[in-house]
């Protein structure tokens, strides 16, 4: 994993240097369940922020070690698509609630329209007026430094309550968070509205894994999260839900810029 990750960090860093200062670099990282896309996305985000901190520390204009100036804001932010799961209450309101709950994680159990709305806001070059009407689904907070930028909030997913948590991931305006890493199983899907969101990305990365490796990882994950009580139950869920979703993801995969191979090495141990 390390060599692939290093190359990806270098590619993203060079690409961000070519971007206009008021525009974010949006990166989509997709893959089937159990591919290791979360591991890759979080590692990429951390390494980009580490490079930014190192670059700032060695810059001639950076403050001295004794200066009280604050550290530079992180340049990269990470958004998992999990926050766009339909809530359990929304699943129960669907025409076939039993199937909806059993197939949670399937494409129809996500709020793709809300995800597309987020990507459109992230893609916008300039902040929208502060006095414009705001929808109930959107929370935008003015930046405290008076720069005119605005913070955009994305939802996260709380596994303890098994539901999304609204407005819990802040995306700061440039020059902070000029790189946004968006990760999820449907971010590269050739189906509306995921396709429209993917078309706004600057870099599309697919994490490739063999089915058996993914299955083993999913069994471990379901047992650890309490989704399944036994290994047999975890394996059944992996085969009848997760890997079924994975087949559709591979079948409807959009053209990508980079493929990362997920293997059973140390770097992917927590995938």
Coordinates of C-alpha atoms in Angstrom, one line a residue:
X1 CA 0.0 0.0 0.0
X2 CA 2.8 2.4 0.9
X3 CA 4.2 2.8 -2.6
X4 CA 0.8 3.3 -4.2
X5 CA -0.2 5.8 -1.5
X6 CA 3.0 7.8 -1.9
X7 CA 2.4 8.1 -5.7
X8 CA -1.2 9.2 -5.1
X9 CA -0.1 11.8 -2.5
X10 CA 2.4 13.2 -5.0
X11 CA -0.2 13.3 -7.8
X12 CA -2.8 15.0 -5.7
X13 CA -0.3 17.5 -4.3
X14 CA 0.9 18.5 -7.8
X15 CA -2.6 18.8 -9.0
X16 CA -3.6 21.1 -6.2
X17 CA -0.7 23.4 -6.9
X18 CA -2.2 23.9 -10.4
X19 CA -5.6 24.8 -9.1
X20 CA -6.9 28.4 -8.8
X21 CA -6.7 29.6 -5.2
X22 CA -10.4 30.0 -4.9
X23 CA -11.2 26.5 -6.2
X24 CA -11.2 23.2 -4.3
X25 CA -9.6 20.0 -5.6
X26 CA -12.3 17.3 -5.3
X27 CA -11.2 13.7 -5.1
X28 CA -13.5 10.7 -5.3
X29 CA -12.3 7.4 -3.9
X30 CA -14.6 4.5 -4.7
X31 CA -14.6 0.7 -4.5
X32 CA -16.8 -2.2 -3.5
X33 CA -17.6 -2.9 0.2
X34 CA -14.5 -4.2 1.9
X35 CA -12.1 -2.9 -0.7
X36 CA -10.2 -0.7 1.7
X37 CA -11.3 2.7 0.3
X38 CA -11.8 4.2 3.8
X39 CA -8.2 3.2 4.7
X40 CA -6.9 4.8 1.5
X41 CA -9.0 8.0 1.9
X42 CA -8.1 8.6 5.5
X43 CA -4.4 7.8 4.9
X44 CA -4.4 10.1 1.9
X45 CA -6.0 13.0 3.9
X46 CA -3.6 12.6 6.8
X47 CA -0.5 12.6 4.5
X48 CA -1.6 15.6 2.6
X49 CA -2.1 17.5 5.8
X50 CA 1.3 16.4 7.0
X51 CA 2.9 17.6 3.8
X52 CA 1.1 21.0 4.2
X53 CA 2.4 21.3 7.8
X54 CA 5.9 20.4 6.7
X55 CA 5.8 22.9 3.7
X56 CA 4.6 25.7 6.0
X57 CA 7.3 25.0 8.6
X58 CA 10.0 25.3 6.0
X59 CA 8.6 28.3 4.2
X60 CA 10.7 31.5 4.5
X61 CA 7.5 33.4 5.5
X62 CA 6.6 30.9 8.3
X63 CA 6.6 32.2 11.9
X64 CA 9.6 31.3 14.1
X65 CA 9.2 28.5 16.7
X66 CA 8.7 31.1 19.4
X67 CA 5.9 32.9 17.5
X68 CA 2.4 32.7 18.9
X69 CA 0.9 32.6 15.4
X70 CA -1.6 29.7 15.0
X71 CA -0.7 26.7 12.9
X72 CA -2.0 26.7 9.4
X73 CA -5.4 25.2 8.9
X74 CA -5.4 21.7 7.4
X75 CA -5.4 21.7 3.6
X76 CA -7.3 18.4 3.2
X77 CA -10.7 17.3 4.5
X78 CA -12.3 13.9 4.4
X79 CA -16.0 13.2 3.8
X80 CA -17.3 9.6 3.9
X81 CA -20.5 8.9 1.9
X82 CA -21.9 7.0 4.9
X83 CA -23.6 10.2 6.2
X84 CA -26.0 9.9 3.3
X85 CA -27.5 6.6 4.4
X86 CA -31.3 7.0 4.7
X87 CA -32.2 6.9 8.4
X88 CA -33.8 3.8 9.9
X89 CA -37.0 5.8 10.1
X90 CA -36.8 6.7 6.4
X91 CA -36.2 3.0 5.6
X92 CA -39.3 2.0 7.6
X93 CA -41.3 4.5 5.5
X94 CA -40.4 2.9 2.2
X95 CA -42.9 0.7 0.4
X96 CA -41.0 -2.5 1.4
X97 CA -39.4 -1.7 4.8
X98 CA -38.3 -5.2 5.5
X99 CA -36.3 -5.4 2.3
X100 CA -35.0 -1.8 2.8
X101 CA -33.6 -2.7 6.2
X102 CA -32.2 -6.0 5.1
X103 CA -30.5 -4.4 2.0
X104 CA -29.2 -1.3 3.9
X105 CA -26.1 -0.2 2.0
X106 CA -27.8 -0.8 -1.4
X107 CA -27.9 2.2 -3.7
X108 CA -31.6 2.9 -3.1
X109 CA -30.9 3.2 0.6
X110 CA -28.8 6.3 0.2
X111 CA -29.9 9.9 -0.4
X112 CA -28.2 10.5 -3.6
X113 CA -29.8 13.9 -4.3
X114 CA -28.5 15.3 -1.0
X115 CA -25.0 14.0 -1.8
X116 CA -25.1 15.7 -5.2
X117 CA -26.2 18.9 -3.5
X118 CA -23.1 18.8 -1.3
X119 CA -20.8 18.2 -4.2
X120 CA -22.3 21.1 -6.1
X121 CA -21.7 23.4 -3.1
X122 CA -18.1 22.2 -2.8
X123 CA -17.5 22.7 -6.5
X124 CA -18.7 26.3 -6.4
X125 CA -15.8 28.8 -6.9
X126 CA -17.1 31.7 -4.9
X127 CA -19.2 31.8 -1.7
X128 CA -22.9 32.4 -2.0
X129 CA -24.4 35.6 -0.5
X130 CA -24.9 35.4 3.2
X131 CA -28.4 36.8 3.0
X132 CA -29.8 34.3 0.5
X133 CA -32.6 31.9 1.7
X134 CA -31.3 28.7 3.2
X135 CA -33.0 25.3 3.0
X136 CA -33.6 23.2 6.0
X137 CA -31.2 20.6 4.6
X138 CA -28.3 23.1 4.6
X139 CA -26.3 24.8 7.4
X140 CA -23.7 27.4 6.3
X141 CA -21.8 29.4 8.9
X142 CA -19.8 32.5 8.1
X143 CA -16.1 32.2 8.5
X144 CA -14.9 34.0 11.6
X145 CA -11.8 35.6 10.0
X146 CA -14.0 37.9 7.8
X147 CA -12.6 36.4 4.6
X148 CA -16.0 36.2 3.1
X149 CA -15.9 32.4 2.8
X150 CA -18.4 30.1 4.4
X151 CA -18.1 26.7 6.2
X152 CA -20.1 23.9 4.5
X153 CA -21.2 21.1 6.8
X154 CA -21.6 17.5 5.7
X155 CA -23.3 14.7 7.7
X156 CA -21.4 11.7 9.3
X157 CA -22.6 8.3 10.3
X158 CA -22.8 7.2 14.0
X159 CA -22.5 3.4 14.2
X160 CA -23.6 3.5 17.9
X161 CA -27.0 4.8 16.9
X162 CA -26.9 3.3 13.4
X163 CA -28.0 6.5 11.8
X164 CA -26.5 9.7 10.1
X165 CA -25.6 12.8 12.2
X166 CA -26.4 16.0 10.3
X167 CA -24.0 18.9 10.0
X168 CA -21.1 17.2 11.8
X169 CA -18.2 17.5 9.3
X170 CA -17.0 21.1 8.6
X171 CA -15.4 22.0 5.3
X172 CA -13.6 25.3 5.7
X173 CA -13.4 27.8 2.8
X174 CA -10.1 28.1 0.9
X175 CA -7.3 28.6 1.6
X176 CA -8.1 25.9 4.2
X177 CA -9.5 22.6 3.0
X178 CA -8.6 23.2 -0.6
X179 CA -8.5 19.5 -1.1
X180 CA -11.6 17.4 -0.2
X181 CA -11.4 13.6 -0.3
X182 CA -14.8 12.1 -0.8
X183 CA -15.1 8.3 -0.2
X184 CA -17.9 5.8 -0.7
X185 CA -19.1 2.8 -2.6
X186 CA -21.3 4.8 -5.1
X187 CA -19.1 7.9 -5.7
X188 CA -18.0 6.4 -9.1
X189 CA -21.4 4.9 -10.1
X190 CA -22.6 5.4 -13.7
X191 CA -26.1 6.1 -12.6
X192 CA -28.0 9.4 -11.7
X193 CA -27.4 11.3 -9.5
X194 CA -24.1 9.7 -8.6
X195 CA -22.9 10.2 -12.2
X196 CA -23.5 14.0 -12.0
X197 CA -21.6 14.2 -8.8
X198 CA -18.7 12.2 -10.2
X199 CA -18.4 14.4 -13.2
X200 CA -17.6 17.3 -10.9
X201 CA -14.6 15.5 -9.4
X202 CA -11.0 16.5 -10.4
X203 CA -9.6 13.0 -9.7
X204 CA -11.4 9.7 -9.6
X205 CA -9.7 6.8 -7.9
X206 CA -11.0 3.2 -7.7
X207 CA -9.7 0.7 -5.1
X208 CA -9.7 -2.7 -6.7
X209 CA -9.9 -5.9 -4.5
X210 CA -10.6 -9.5 -5.2
X211 CA -14.0 -10.8 -3.9
X212 CA -12.6 -13.3 -1.4
X213 CA -10.4 -10.7 0.3
X214 CA -13.4 -8.3 0.5
X215 CA -15.6 -11.1 1.9
X216 CA -13.2 -11.9 4.7
X217 CA -12.8 -8.2 5.6
X218 CA -16.6 -7.8 5.7
X219 CA -17.1 -10.8 8.0
X220 CA -14.6 -9.3 10.4
X221 CA -16.2 -5.9 10.2
X222 CA -19.8 -7.1 10.7
X223 CA -18.7 -9.1 13.8
X224 CA -16.8 -6.2 15.3
X225 CA -19.6 -3.7 14.7
X226 CA -22.3 -6.0 16.1
X227 CA -24.1 -6.1 12.9
X228 CA -23.9 -9.9 13.0
X229 CA -23.8 -12.2 16.1
X230 CA -22.1 -15.1 14.4
X231 CA -19.5 -15.7 11.7
X232 CA -22.2 -17.5 9.7
X233 CA -24.6 -14.6 9.9
X234 CA -21.8 -12.1 9.0
X235 CA -20.8 -14.2 6.0
X236 CA -24.5 -14.4 4.9
X237 CA -24.8 -10.6 5.0
X238 CA -21.6 -10.1 3.1
X239 CA -22.6 -12.5 0.3
X240 CA -26.3 -11.5 0.0
X241 CA -26.0 -7.8 0.5
X242 CA -22.5 -6.3 0.4
X243 CA -21.0 -8.3 -2.5
X244 CA -24.3 -8.0 -4.4
X245 CA -23.8 -4.3 -4.2
X246 CA -20.2 -4.7 -5.2
X247 CA -21.2 -6.5 -8.4
X248 CA -23.3 -3.5 -9.4
X249 CA -20.5 -1.1 -8.6
X250 CA -18.1 -2.9 -10.8
X251 CA -20.6 -3.3 -13.6
X252 CA -21.6 0.4 -13.6
X253 CA -18.1 1.8 -12.9
X254 CA -17.4 5.2 -14.5
X255 CA -14.0 5.9 -16.2
X256 CA -11.4 6.5 -13.5
X257 CA -8.1 8.3 -13.4
X258 CA -6.3 5.9 -11.1
X259 CA -6.7 2.3 -9.9
X260 CA -5.2 1.3 -6.5
X261 CA -4.8 -2.4 -5.8
X262 CA -5.9 -3.4 -2.4
X263 CA -3.9 -6.3 -1.0
X264 CA -3.6 -8.2 2.3
X265 CA -0.5 -6.3 3.4
X266 CA 0.1 -4.4 6.6
X267 CA -1.2 -1.1 5.1
X268 CA -4.7 -2.6 4.5
X269 CA -5.0 -4.6 7.7
X270 CA -7.8 -2.4 9.0
X271 CA -9.7 -2.2 5.7

